[in-house]
Coordinates of C-alpha atoms and ligand atoms in Angstrom, one line a residue:
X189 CA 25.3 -39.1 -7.2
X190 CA 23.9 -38.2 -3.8
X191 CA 24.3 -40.3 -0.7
X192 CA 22.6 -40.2 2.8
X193 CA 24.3 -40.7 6.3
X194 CA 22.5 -40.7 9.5
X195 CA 22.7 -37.6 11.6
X196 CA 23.2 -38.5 15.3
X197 CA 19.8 -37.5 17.4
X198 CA 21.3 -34.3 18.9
X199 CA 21.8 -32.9 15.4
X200 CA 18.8 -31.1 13.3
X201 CA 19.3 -31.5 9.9
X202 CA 18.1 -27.9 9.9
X203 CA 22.1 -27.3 11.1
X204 CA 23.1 -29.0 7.8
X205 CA 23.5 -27.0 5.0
X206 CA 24.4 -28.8 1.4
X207 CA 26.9 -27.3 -0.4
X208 CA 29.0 -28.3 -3.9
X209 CA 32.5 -27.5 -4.7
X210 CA 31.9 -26.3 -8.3
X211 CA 28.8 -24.5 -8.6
X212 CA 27.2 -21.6 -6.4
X213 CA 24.3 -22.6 -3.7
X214 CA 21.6 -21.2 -5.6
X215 CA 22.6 -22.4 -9.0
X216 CA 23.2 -26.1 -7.2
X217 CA 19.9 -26.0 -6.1
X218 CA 18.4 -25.0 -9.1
X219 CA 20.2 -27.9 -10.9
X220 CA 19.1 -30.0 -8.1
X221 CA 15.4 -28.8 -9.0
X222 CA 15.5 -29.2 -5.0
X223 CA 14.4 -26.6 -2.0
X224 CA 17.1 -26.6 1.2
X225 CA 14.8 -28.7 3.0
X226 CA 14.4 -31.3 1.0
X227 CA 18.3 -32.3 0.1
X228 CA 19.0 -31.4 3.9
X229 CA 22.0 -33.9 4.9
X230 CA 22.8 -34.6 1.3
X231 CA 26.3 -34.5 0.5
X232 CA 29.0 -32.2 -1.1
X233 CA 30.2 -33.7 -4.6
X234 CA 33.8 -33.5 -5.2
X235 CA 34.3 -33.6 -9.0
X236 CA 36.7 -35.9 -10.5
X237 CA 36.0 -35.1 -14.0
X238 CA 33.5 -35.2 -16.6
X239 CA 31.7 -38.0 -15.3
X240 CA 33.3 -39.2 -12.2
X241 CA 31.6 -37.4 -9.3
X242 CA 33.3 -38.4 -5.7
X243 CA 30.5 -37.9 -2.6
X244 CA 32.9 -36.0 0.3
X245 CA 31.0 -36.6 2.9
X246 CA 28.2 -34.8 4.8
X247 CA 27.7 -31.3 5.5
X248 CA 27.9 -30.1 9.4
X249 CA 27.3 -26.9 10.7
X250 CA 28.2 -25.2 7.0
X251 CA 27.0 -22.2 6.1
X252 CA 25.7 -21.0 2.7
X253 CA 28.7 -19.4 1.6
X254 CA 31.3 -22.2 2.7
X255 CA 33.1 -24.3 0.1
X256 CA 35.3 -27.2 0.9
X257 CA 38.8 -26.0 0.9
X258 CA 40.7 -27.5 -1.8
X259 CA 42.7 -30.3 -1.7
X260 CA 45.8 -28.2 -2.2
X261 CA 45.1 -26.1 0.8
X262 CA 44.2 -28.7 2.8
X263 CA 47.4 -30.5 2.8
X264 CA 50.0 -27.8 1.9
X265 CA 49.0 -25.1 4.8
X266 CA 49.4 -26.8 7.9
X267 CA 50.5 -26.5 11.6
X268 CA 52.4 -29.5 12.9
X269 CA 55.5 -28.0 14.6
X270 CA 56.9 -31.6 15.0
X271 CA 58.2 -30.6 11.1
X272 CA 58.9 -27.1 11.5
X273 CA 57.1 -24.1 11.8
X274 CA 56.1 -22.6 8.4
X275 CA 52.8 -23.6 7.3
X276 CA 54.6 -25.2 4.2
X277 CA 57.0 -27.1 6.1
X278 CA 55.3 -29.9 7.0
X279 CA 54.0 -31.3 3.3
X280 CA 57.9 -31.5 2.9
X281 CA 59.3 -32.3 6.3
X282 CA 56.8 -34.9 6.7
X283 CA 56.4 -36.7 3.5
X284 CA 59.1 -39.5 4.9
X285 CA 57.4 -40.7 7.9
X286 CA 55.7 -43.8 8.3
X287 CA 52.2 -44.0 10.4
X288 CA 52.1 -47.4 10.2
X289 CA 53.0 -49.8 11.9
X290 CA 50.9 -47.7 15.0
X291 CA 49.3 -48.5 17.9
X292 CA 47.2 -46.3 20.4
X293 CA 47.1 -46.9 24.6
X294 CA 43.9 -46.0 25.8
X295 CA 44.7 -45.7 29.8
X296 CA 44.0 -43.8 33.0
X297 CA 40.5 -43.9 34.5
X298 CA 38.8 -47.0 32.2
X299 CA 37.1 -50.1 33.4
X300 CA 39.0 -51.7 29.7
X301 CA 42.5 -50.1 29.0
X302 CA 44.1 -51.2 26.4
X303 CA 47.1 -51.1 23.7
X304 CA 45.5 -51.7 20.6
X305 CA 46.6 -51.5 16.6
X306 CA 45.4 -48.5 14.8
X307 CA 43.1 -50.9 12.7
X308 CA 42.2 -52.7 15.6
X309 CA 41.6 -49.2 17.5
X310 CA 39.4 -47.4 14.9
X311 CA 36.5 -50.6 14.9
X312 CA 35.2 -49.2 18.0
X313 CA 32.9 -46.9 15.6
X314 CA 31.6 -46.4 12.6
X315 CA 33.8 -44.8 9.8
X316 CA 32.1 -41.5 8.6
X317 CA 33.0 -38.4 6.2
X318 CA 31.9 -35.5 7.7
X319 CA 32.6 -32.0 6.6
X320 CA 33.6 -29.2 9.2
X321 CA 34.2 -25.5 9.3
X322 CA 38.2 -25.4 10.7
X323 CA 39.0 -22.2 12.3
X324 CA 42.8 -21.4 13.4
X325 CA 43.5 -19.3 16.3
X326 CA 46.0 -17.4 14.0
X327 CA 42.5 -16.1 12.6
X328 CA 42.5 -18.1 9.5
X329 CA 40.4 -21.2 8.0
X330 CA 39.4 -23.8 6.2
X331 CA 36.3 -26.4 5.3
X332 CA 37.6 -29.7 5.5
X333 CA 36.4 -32.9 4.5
X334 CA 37.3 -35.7 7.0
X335 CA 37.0 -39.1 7.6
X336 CA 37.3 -40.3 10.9
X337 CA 35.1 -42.0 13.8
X338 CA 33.5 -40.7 17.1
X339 CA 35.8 -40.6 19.9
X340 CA 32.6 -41.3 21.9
X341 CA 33.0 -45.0 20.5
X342 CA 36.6 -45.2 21.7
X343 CA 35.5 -43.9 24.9
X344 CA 32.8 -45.9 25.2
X345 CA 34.1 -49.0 24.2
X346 CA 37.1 -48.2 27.3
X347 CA 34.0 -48.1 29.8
X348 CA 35.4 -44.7 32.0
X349 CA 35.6 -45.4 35.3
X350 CA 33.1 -43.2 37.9
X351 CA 35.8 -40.7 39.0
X352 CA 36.8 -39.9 34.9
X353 CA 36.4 -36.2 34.3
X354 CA 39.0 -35.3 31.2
X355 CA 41.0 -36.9 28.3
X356 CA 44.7 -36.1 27.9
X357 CA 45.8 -36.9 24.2
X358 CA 49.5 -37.0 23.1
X359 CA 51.6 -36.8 20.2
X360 CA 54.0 -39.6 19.3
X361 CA 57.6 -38.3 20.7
X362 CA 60.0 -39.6 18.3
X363 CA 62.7 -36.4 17.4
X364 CA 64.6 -39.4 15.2
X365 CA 61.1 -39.1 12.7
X366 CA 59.9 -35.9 13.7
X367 CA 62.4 -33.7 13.6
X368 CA 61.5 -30.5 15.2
X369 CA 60.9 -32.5 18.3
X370 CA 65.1 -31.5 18.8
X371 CA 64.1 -27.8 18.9
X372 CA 62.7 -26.5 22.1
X373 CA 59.4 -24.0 20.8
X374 CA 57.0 -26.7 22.6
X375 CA 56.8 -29.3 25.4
X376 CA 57.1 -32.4 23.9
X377 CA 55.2 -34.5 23.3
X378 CA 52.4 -32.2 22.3
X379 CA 49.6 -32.6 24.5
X380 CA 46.1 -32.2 24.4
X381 CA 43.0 -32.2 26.7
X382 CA 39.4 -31.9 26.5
X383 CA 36.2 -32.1 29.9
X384 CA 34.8 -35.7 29.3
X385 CA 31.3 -34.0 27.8
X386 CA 33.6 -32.7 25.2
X387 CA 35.0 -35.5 24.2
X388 CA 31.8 -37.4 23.7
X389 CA 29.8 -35.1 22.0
X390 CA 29.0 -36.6 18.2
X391 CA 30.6 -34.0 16.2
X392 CA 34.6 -35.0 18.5
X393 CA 35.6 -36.9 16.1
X394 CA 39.1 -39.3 15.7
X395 CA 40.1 -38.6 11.8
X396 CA 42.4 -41.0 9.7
X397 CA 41.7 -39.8 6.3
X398 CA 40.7 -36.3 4.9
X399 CA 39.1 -35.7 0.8
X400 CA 38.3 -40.0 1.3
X401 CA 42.2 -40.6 1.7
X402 CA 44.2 -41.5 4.9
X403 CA 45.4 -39.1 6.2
X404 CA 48.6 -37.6 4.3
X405 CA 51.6 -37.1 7.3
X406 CA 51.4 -33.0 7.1
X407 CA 47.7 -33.2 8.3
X408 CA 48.7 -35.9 11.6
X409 CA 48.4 -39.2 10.2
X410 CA 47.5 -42.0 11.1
X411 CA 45.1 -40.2 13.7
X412 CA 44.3 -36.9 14.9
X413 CA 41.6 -35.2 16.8
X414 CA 38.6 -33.0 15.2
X415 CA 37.0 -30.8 17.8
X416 CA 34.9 -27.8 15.1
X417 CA 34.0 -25.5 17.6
X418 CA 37.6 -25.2 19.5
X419 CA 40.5 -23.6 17.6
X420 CA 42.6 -25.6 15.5
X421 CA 45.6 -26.3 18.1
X422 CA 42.9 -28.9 20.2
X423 CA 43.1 -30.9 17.0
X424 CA 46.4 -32.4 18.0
X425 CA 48.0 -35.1 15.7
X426 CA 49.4 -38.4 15.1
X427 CA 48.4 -39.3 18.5
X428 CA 49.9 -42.9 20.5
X429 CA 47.5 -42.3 23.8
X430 CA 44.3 -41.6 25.2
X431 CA 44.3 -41.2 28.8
X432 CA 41.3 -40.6 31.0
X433 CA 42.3 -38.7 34.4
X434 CA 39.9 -36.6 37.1
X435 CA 41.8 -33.7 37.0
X436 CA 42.3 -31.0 34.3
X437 CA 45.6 -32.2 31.9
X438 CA 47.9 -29.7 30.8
X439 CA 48.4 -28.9 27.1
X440 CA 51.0 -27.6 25.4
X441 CA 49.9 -24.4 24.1
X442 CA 48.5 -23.6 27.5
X443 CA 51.6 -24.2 29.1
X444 CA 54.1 -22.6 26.2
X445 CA 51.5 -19.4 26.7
X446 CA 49.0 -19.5 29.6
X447 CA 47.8 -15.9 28.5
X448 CA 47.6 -16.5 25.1
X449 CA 46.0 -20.1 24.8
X450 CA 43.3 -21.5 27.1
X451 CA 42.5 -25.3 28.1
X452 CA 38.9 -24.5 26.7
X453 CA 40.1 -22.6 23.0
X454 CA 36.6 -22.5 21.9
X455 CA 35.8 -20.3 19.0
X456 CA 34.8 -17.1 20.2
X457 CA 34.7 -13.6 18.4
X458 CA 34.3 -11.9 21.3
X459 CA 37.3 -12.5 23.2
X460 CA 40.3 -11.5 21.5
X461 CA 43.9 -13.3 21.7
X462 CA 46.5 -10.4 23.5
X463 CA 47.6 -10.1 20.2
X464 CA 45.0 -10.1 17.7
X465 CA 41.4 -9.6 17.0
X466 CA 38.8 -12.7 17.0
X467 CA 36.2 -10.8 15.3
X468 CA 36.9 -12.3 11.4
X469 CA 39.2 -14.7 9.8
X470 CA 40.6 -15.1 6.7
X471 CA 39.0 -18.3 4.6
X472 CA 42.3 -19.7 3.2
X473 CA 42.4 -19.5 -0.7
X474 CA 39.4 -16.0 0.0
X475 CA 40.4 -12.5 0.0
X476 CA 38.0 -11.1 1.9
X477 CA 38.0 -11.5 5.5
X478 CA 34.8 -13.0 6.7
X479 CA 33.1 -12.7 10.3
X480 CA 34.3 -15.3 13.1
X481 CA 30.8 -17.3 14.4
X482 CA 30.1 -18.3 18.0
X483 CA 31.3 -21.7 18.4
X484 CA 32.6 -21.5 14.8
X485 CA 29.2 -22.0 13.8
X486 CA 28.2 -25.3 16.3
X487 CA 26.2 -22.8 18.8
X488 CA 23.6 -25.0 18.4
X489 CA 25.2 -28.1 19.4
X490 CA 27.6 -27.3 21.8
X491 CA 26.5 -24.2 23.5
X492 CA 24.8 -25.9 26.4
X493 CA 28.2 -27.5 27.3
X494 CA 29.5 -24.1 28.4
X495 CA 26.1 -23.4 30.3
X496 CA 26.9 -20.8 33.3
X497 CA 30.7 -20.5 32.9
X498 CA 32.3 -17.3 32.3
X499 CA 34.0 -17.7 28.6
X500 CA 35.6 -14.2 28.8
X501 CA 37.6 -16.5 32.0
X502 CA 37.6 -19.6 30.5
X503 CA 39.1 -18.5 27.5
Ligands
LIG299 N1 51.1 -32.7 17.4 C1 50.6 -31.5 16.8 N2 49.3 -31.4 16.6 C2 48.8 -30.2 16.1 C3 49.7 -29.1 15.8 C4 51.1 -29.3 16.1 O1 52.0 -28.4 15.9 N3 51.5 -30.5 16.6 N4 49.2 -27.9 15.3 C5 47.8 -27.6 15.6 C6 47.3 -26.5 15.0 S1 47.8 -24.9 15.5 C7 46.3 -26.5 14.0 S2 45.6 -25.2 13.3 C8 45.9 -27.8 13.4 C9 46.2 -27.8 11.9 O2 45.7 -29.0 11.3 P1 45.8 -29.1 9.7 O3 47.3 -28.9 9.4 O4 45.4 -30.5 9.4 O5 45.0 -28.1 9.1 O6 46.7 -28.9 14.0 C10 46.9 -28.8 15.3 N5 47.5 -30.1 15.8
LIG300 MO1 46.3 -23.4 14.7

């Protein structure tokens, strides 16, 4: 079973690459009795047995090699220092909180702020699965399936006010349900920002669900942010608040480490962290390291945003 989503305008399908969990590109299309233009924007399949064959969504920015990440991966190597620090803490630390009831404030520099219920909140677009390239800035990563809406729709939908430049995001700050809120490695709440023409670009997306499933707690349920061509930390989770402001908001990585973590954080093999190289990354669940892309791989679409700044300074 193959399915067809829309591509918004600024996206050539050329960008979208098919791919299929269980057998090679070649040997897919082959089966598929298809050439790469022709099933460009066709989805991944996610097999669920003999004959059960789940659709995960479509392809973005994927190249011919990448492979969603398995399930197993997906949600049992995360970041979310709000339950400890290990990449396996979370799936355990996490697995008693409860994302719902939730609501989200959208606030700051909008014609229409408002507190609204998640399901309330997420009807200002369209629900999607869209599958993205996930790159760490510890160097390793992942293809993920998500589900999620545009944050352009949110944003929209809020009308920003003339003098709106950037959106501040934050965590929920709750150290009785997330417990590592009582240690002091980050400000808390996490914080996040992004430039206004960052945050309404089509491929910013708001995610509830990941693999066609809400959102398990470890991976920031019952919303978190999906940014593909900035490292992983912009992607903050479990978020109560929107804010529009006209100045740049600060974030926690950037102010835990100023040197090591930039407001920008876009992909960039070129410019190494103080500690480590940029250059490749490990693909979790891959031995081989494979070469870190421009943009982790959304050149195409986002480049433009960055048009005359210095990205060696605005790291
Ligand atoms: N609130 C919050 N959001 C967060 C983090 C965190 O510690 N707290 N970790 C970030 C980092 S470093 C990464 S790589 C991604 C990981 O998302 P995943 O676990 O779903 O892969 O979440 C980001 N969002
Ligand atoms: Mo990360």
């Amino acid at each position: 079973m193959l399915i067809r989503h829309p591509v918004p305008s600024d996206l050539r399908s050329s960008d979208i690459t098919p791919e299929s969990l269980y057998l090679t590109r070649r040997e897919w299309l082959a089966a598929a009795g298809l050439t790469v233009g022709a099933i460009a924007g066709a989805s991944m399949l996610l097999p669920l047995g003999a004959d059960a064959q789940q659709p995960l969504g479509t392809p973005y920015g994927l190249q011919p090699d990448d492979k969603a990440t398995p399930w197993e991966d997906v949600t049992g190597y995360n970041n979310f220092y709000e339950f400890g620090t290990a990449k396996d803490d979370p799936a355990v630390e996490a697995k008693g909180f409860k994302p719902r009831p939730w609501t989200v404030k959208v606030d700051g520099l909008v014609k229409k702020p408002g507190d609204y219920a998640l399901e309330d909140f997420v009807k200002a677009g369209r629900m999607e699965d869209r599958i993205y390239r996930h790159r760490c800035v510890e160097a390793w990563s992942m293809v993920i399936p998500w589900r999620g809406i545009m944050l352009a729709d949110v944003l929209k939908r809020a009308e920003p006010a003339p003098g709106a430049k950037f959106v501040e995001f934050t965590t929920l700050y709750d150290p009785a349900r997330m417990p590592g809120q009582r240690l002091p490695v980050l400000r808390w709440p996490y914080t996040e920002g992004l430039r206004l023409d960052e945050a309404m670009h089509p491929l910013t997306l708001l995610a509830t669900g990941v693999y066609g499933r809400d959102l398990p707690n470890q991976n920031g349920a019952p919303l978190r942010l999906v940014v593909p061509w900035k490292y992983g930390f912009k992607g903050i989770k479990s978020i109560v608040r929107i804010r529009l402001t006209d100045r740049q908001p600060g974030t926690a990585w950037n102010i835990s480490a100023p040197d090591e973590y930039g407001f920008y954080s876009n992909v960039n093999p070129t410019v190494d962290h103080p500690r480590w190289s940029q250059a490749k990354e490990r693909r979790i669940g891959e031995f081989l390291r494979r070469p870190t892309l421009m943009f982790n791989g959304y050149a195409d679409q986002v480049a433009s945003l960055y048009a005359g700044m210095d990205l060696r300074r605005n790291y």
